[in-house]
Short mmCIF file of C-alpha atoms in Angstrom, two decimals:
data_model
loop_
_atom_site.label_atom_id
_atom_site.label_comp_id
_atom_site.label_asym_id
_atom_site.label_seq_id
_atom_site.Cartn_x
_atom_site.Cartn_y
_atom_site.Cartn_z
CA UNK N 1 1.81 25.87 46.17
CA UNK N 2 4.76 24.94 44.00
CA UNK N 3 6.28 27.56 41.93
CA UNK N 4 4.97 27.32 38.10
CA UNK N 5 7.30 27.94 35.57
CA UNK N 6 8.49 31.91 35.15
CA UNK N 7 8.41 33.01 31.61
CA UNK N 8 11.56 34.43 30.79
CA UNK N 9 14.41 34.35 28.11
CA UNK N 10 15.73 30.57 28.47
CA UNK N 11 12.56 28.86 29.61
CA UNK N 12 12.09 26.02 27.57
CA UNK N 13 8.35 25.06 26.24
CA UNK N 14 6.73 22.43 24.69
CA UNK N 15 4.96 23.26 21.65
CA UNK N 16 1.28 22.39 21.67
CA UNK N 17 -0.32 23.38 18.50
CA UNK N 18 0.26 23.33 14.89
CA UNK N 19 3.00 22.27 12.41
CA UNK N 20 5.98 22.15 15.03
CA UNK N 21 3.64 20.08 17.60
CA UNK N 22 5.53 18.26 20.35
CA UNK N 23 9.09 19.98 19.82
CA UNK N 24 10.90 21.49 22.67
CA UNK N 25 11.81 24.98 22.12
CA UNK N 26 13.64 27.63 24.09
CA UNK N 27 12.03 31.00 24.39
CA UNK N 28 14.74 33.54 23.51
CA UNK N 29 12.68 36.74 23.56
CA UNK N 30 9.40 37.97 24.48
CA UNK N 31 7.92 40.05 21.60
CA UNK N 32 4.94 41.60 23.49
CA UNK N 33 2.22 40.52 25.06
CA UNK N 34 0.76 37.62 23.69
CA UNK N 35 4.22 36.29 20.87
CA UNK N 36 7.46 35.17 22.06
CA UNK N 37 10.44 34.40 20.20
CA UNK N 38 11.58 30.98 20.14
CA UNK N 39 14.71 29.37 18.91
CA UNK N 40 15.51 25.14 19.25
CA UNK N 41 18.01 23.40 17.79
CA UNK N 42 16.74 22.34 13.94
CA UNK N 43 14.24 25.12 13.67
CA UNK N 44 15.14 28.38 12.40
CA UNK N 45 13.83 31.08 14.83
CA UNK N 46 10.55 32.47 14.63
CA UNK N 47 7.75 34.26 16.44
CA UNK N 48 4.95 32.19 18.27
CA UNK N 49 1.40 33.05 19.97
CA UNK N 50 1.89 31.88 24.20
CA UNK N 51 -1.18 29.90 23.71
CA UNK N 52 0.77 27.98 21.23
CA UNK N 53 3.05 26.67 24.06
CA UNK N 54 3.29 24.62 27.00
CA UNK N 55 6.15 26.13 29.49
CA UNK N 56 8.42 23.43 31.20
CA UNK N 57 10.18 23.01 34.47
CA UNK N 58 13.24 23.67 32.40
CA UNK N 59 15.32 26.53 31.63
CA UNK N 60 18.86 27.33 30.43
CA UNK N 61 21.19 29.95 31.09
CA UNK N 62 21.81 32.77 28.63
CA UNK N 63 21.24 36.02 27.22
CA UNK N 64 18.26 37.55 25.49
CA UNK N 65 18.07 36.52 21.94
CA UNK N 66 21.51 34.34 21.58
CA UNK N 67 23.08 33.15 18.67
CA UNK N 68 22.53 29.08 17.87
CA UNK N 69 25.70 27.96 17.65
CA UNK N 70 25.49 29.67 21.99
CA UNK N 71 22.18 28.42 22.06
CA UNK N 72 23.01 24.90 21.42
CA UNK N 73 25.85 25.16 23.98
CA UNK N 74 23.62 26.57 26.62
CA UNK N 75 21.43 23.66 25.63
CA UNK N 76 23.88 20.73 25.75
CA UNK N 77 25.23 22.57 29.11
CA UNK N 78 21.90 22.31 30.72
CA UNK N 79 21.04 18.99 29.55
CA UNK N 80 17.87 19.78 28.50
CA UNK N 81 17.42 17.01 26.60
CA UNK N 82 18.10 14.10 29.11
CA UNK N 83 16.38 16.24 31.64
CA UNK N 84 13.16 15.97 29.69
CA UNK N 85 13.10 12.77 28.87
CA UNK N 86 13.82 11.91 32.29
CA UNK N 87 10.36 14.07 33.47
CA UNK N 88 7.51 12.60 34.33
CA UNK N 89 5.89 14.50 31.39
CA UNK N 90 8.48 13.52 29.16
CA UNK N 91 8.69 9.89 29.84
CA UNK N 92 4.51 9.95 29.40
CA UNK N 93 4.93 11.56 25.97
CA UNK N 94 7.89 8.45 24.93
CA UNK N 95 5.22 6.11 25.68
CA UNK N 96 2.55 7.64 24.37
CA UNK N 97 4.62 8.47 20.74
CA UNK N 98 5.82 4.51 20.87
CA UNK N 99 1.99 3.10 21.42
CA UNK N 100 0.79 5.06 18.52
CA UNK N 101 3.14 3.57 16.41
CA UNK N 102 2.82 -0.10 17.21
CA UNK N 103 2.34 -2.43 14.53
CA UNK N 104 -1.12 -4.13 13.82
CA UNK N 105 1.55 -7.47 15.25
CA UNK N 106 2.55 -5.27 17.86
CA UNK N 107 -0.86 -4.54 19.33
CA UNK N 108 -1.13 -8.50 18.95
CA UNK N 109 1.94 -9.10 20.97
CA UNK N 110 0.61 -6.12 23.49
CA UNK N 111 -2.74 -8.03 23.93
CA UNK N 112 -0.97 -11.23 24.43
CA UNK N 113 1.67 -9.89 27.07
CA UNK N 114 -1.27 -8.10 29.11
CA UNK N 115 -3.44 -11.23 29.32
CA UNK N 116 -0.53 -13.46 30.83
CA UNK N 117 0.00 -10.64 32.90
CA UNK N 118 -3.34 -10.44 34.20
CA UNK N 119 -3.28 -13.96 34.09
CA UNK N 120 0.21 -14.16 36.78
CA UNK N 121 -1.48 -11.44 38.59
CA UNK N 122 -4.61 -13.41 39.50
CA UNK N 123 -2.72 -16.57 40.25
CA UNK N 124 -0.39 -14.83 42.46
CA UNK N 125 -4.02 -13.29 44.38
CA UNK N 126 -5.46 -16.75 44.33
CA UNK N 127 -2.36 -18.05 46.30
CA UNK N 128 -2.85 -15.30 48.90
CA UNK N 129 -6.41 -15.76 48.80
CA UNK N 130 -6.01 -19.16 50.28
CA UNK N 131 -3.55 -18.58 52.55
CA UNK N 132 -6.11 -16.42 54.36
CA UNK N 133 -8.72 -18.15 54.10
CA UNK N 134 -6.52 -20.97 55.67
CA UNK R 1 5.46 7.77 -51.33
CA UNK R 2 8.46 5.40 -49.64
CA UNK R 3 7.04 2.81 -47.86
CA UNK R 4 7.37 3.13 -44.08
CA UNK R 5 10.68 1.83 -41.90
CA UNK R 6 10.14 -1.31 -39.90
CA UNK R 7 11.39 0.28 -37.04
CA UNK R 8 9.91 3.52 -35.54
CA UNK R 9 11.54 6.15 -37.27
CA UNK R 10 10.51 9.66 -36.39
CA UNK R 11 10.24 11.87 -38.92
CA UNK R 12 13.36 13.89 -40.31
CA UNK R 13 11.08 17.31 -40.23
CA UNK R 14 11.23 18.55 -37.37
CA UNK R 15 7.84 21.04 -36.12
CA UNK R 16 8.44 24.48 -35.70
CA UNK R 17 4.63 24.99 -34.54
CA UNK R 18 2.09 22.10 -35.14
CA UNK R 19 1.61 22.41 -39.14
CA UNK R 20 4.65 24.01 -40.17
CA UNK R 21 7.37 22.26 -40.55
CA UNK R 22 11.31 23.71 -40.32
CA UNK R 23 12.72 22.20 -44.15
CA UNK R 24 10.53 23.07 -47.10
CA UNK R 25 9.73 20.26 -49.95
CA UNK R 26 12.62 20.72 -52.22
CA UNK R 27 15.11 20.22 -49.04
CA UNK R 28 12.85 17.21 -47.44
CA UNK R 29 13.00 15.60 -51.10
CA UNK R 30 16.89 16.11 -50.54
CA UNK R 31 16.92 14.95 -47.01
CA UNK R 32 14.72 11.92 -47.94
CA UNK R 33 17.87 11.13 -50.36
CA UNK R 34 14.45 10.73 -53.04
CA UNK R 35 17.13 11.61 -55.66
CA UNK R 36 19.70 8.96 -54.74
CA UNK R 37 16.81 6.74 -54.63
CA UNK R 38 15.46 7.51 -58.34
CA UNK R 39 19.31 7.60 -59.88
CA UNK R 40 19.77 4.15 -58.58
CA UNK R 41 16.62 3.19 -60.62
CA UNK R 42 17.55 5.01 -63.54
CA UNK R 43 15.93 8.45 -63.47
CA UNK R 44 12.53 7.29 -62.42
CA UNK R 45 11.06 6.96 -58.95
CA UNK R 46 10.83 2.69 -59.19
CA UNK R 47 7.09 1.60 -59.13
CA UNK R 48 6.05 -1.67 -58.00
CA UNK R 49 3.81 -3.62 -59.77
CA UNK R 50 0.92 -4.21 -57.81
CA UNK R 51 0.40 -7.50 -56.39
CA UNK R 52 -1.37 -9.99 -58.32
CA UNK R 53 -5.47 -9.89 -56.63
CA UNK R 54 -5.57 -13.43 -55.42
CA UNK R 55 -8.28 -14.92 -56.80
CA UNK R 56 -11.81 -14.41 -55.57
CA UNK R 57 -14.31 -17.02 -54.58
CA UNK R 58 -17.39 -15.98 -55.96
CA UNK R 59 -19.33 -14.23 -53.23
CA UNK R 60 -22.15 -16.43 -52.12
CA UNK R 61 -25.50 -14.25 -51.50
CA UNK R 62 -26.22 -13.66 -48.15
CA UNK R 63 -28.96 -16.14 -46.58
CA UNK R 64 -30.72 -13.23 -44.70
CA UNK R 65 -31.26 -9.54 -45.13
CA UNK R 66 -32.67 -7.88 -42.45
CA UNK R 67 -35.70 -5.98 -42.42
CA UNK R 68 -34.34 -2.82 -40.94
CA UNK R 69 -30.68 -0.60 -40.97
CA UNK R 70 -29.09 -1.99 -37.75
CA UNK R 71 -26.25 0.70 -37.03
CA UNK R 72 -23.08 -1.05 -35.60
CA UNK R 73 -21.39 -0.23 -32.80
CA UNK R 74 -18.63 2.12 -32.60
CA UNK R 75 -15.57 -0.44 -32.33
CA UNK R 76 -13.95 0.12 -28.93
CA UNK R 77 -10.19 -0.44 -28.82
CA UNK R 78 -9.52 0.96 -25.43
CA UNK R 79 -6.58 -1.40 -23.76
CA UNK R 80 -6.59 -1.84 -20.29
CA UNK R 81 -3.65 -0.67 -18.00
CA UNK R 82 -2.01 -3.64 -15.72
CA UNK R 83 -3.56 -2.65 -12.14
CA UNK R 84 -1.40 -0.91 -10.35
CA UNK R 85 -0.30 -2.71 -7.07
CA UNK R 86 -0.22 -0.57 -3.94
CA UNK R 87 3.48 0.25 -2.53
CA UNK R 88 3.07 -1.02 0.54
CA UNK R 89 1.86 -5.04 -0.82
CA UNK R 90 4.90 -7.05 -1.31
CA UNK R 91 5.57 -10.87 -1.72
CA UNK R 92 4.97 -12.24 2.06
CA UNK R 93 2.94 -8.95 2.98
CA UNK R 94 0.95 -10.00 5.88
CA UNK R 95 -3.00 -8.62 4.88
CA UNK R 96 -6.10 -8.15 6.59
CA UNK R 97 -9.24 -9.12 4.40
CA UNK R 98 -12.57 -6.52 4.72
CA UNK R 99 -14.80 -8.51 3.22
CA UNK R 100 -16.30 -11.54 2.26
CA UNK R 101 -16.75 -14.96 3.68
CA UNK R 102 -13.12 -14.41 5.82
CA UNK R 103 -13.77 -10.86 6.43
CA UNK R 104 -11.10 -9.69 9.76
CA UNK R 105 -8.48 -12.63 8.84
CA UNK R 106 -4.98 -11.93 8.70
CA UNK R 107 -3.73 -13.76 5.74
CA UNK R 108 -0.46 -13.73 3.49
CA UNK R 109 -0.18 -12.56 0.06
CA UNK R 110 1.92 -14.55 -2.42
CA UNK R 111 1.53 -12.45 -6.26
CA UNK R 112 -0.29 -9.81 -8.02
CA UNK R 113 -2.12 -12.32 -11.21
CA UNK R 114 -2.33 -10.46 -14.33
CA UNK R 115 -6.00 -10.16 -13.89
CA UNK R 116 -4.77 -7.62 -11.27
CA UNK R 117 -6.30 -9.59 -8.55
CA UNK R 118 -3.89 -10.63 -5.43
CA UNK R 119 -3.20 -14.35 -4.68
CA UNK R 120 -3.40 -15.27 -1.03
CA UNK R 121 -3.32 -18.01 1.22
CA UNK R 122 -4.55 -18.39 5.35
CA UNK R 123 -1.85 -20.75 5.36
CA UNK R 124 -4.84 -23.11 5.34
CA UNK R 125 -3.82 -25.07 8.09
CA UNK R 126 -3.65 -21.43 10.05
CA UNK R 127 -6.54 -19.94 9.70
CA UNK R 128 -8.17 -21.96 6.97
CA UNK R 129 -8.77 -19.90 4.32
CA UNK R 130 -7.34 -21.20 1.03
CA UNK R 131 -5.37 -20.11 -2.09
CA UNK R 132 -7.39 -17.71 -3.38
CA UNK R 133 -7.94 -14.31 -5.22
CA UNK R 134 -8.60 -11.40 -3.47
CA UNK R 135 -9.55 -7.48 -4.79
CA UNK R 136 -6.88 -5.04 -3.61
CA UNK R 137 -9.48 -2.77 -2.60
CA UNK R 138 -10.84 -4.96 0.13
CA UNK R 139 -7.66 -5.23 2.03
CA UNK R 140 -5.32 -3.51 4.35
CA UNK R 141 -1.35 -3.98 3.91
CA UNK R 142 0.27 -4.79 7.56
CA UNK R 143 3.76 -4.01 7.80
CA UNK R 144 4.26 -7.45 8.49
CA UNK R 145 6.48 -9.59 6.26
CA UNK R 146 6.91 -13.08 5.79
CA UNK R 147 10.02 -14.62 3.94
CA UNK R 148 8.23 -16.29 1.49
CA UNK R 149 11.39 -16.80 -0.91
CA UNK R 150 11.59 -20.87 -0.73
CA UNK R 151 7.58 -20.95 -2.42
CA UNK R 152 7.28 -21.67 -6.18
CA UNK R 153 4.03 -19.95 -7.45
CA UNK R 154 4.55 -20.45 -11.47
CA UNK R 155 1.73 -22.93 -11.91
CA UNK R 156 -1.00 -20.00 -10.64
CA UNK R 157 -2.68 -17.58 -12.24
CA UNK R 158 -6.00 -16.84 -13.25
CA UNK R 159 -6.91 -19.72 -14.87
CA UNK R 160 -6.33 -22.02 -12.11
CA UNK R 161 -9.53 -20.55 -10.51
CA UNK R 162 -11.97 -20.65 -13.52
CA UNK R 163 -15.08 -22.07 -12.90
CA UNK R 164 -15.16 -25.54 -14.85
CA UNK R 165 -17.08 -25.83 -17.67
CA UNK R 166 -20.53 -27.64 -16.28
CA UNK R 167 -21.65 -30.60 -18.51
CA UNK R 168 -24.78 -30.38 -20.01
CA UNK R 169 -27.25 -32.56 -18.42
CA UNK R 170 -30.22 -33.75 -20.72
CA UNK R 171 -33.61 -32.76 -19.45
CA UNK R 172 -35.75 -35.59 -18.05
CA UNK R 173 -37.89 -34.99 -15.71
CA UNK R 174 -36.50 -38.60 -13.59
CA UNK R 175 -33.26 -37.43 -14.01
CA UNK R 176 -34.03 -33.70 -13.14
CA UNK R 177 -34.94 -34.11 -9.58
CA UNK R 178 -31.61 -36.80 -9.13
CA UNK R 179 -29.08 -34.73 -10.69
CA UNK R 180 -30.02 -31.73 -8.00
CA UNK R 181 -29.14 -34.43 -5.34
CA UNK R 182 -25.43 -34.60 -6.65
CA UNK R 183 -24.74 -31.02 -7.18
CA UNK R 184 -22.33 -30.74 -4.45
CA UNK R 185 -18.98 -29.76 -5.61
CA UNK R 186 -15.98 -31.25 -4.57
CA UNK R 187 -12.51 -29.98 -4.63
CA UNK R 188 -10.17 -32.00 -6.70
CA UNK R 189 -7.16 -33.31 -4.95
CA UNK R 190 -4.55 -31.77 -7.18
CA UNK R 191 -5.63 -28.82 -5.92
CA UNK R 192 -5.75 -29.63 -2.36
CA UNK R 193 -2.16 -30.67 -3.04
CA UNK R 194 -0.83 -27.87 -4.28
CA UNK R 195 -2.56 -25.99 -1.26
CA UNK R 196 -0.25 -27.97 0.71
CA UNK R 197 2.94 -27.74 -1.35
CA UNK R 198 2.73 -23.89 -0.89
CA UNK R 199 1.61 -24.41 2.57
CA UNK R 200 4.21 -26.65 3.87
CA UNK R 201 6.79 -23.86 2.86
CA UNK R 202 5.23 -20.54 4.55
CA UNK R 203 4.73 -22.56 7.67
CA UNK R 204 8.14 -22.99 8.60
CA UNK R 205 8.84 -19.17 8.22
CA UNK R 206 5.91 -18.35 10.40
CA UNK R 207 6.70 -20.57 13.19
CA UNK R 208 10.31 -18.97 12.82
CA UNK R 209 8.76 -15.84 14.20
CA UNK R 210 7.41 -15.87 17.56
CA UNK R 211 3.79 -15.23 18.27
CA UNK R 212 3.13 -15.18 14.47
CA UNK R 213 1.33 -18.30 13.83
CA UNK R 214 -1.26 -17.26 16.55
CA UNK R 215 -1.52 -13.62 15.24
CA UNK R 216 -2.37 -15.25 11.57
CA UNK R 217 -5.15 -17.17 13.21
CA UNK R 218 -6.65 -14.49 15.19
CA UNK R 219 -9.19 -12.35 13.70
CA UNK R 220 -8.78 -8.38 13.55
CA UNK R 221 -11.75 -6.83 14.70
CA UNK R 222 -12.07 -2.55 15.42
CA UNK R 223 -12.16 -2.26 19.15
CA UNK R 224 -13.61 0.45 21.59
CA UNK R 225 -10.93 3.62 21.36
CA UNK R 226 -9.69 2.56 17.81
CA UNK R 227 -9.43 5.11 15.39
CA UNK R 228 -8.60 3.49 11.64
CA UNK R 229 -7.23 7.20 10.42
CA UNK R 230 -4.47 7.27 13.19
CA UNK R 231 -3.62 3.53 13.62
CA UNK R 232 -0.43 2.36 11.71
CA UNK R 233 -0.69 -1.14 10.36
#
């Protein structure tokens, strides 16, 4: 079984719950059993319940409870950001972000693409279809 | 007392709580310069003489008195507010209608008319609906915009869409039952023309954009998995 992801000081998580919902944030510090303390770049840093985060495959290198201008660097050093959006998890969440905010003209467009792509699709099956058959 | 300014003029008193005001008489009749006023005319405040009663006609008694006290009506001089057009409704705003006989069609709005109401039009050719009026109430603003700068819209407004005054048709009982036969109303070809005028302008922006023309002439209908409280429009 793979490894999960090891809470620790530098993990990065994905919060799941509440007014910060769908930032990434660095865990800095555990605070006991069930808070952390987590830090991100435009967030001042505060306290949050586990439950309230998803941990990532991601972590960065530094000490317990660093200062942000260190954080940051540790950050940009690690690459989380590119990292992330590279994921599988993170390039789901892009798409996901970009379909809720289509357009009532977009969603037209989206319906129109689809249905010439279904439409090249079957053409392309009919052509092999034949050839079989022949 | 002075008669009043033409213009607004706010009073030179100012309230130090609601009754009691900051100067006292003998400095307002200063301030009010009542004295400069009364030395110009010689010591006296000037009196005008009151205006000569133009003559009345001798009041005719009324035909009719009526049998019992009828109490008027309190008169009601309540003004109403110009309805307030939604933020996200411009000129060339592309809206979906909720209701009525064109209920799901994507159509563009051209001006708020002072009734309030919103002008629209399919384009006709489109989607056919026409130039009509529309409740703001029974539409949803798209973010979609249409350039709808080269379309001249002076001659429309509310009274281009009253109903026309219907003749009055004589009772016979011949006539009766043929007059029902030619009821049918027919749109009067000004009107189709100036459907066109506006029309002929808005098309050529619409086929500018791709896909647009067939997105006006579509229908928008709620599908399975749509959620109206999270979809942007």
């Amino acid at each position: 079984m793979e490894q999960q992801a090891q809470l620790k000081d530098g993990r990065v998580a994905l919060v799941n719950y509440g007014k910060d919902y769908g930032k990434l944030v660095v865990i800095v510090d555990v605070l006991d059993q069930n808070r952390a303390l987590i830090n991100a770049p435009d967030m001042v840093r505060s306290q949050m319940n586990f439950k309230r985060l998803s941990l990532i495959d991601i972590k960065i290198d530094i000490n317990r409870v660093p200062r942000k201008k260190s954080l940051i660097e540790a950050m940009e050093k690690a690459d989380v950001k590119n990292k992330w959006e590279n994921s599988s998890w993170g390039k789901k969440l892009i798409v996901q972000k970009r379909r809720a905010a289509l357009n009532d003209f977009d969603r037209f467009k989206l319906m129109l693409a689809k249905i010439k792509k279904g439409g090249l699709i079957r053409q392309e099956l009919a052509k092999l279809k034949k050839e079989n058959a022949a | 007392m002075a008669p009043k300014a033409a213009t607004g003029r706010t009073s030179r008193n100012p309230d130090l709580i609601r009754g009691v005001g900051k100067f006292s008489r003998s400095k307002m009749y200063h301030k009010r310069g009542l004295w400069a006023i009364k030395a110009k005319n010689g010591g006296v405040f000037p009196k005008h003489d009151p205006k000569p009663a133009a003559a009345e006609t001798p009041a005719k008694p009324p035909k009719f008195y009526p049998a019992d006290d009828v109490k008027k009506p309190l008169a009601n001089k309540r003004k109403h507010k110009p309805t307030k057009l939604r933020a996200s409704i411009t000129p060339g705003t592309v809206l979906i209608l909720l209701a009525g006989r064109f209920m799901g069609k994507r159509v563009v709005f051209l001006k708020q008319l002072t009734s309030g109401l919103l002008l629209v039009t399919g384009p006709f050719k489109v989607n056919g609906v026409p130039l009509r009026r529309v409740n703001q109430s029974y539409v949803i603003a798209t973010s979609t915009k249409v350039d709808i700068s080269g379309v001249d819209l002076g001659k429309f407004d509310d009274q281009y869409f009253e109903k026309e005054a219907e003749k009055k048709k004589k009772k016979g009982e011949g006539e009766f039952f043929e007059a029902e036969k030619e009821e049918k109303k027919v749109l009067p070809d000004d009107k189709k023309d100036d459907q066109k005028t506006v029309d002929a302008q808005l098309i050529k922006s619409i086929e500018a954009v791709l896909d647009l023309k067939t997105y006006l002439s579509a229908r928008f209908s709620l599908k399975s998995g749509m959620k109206p409280h999270e979809l942007v429009f």
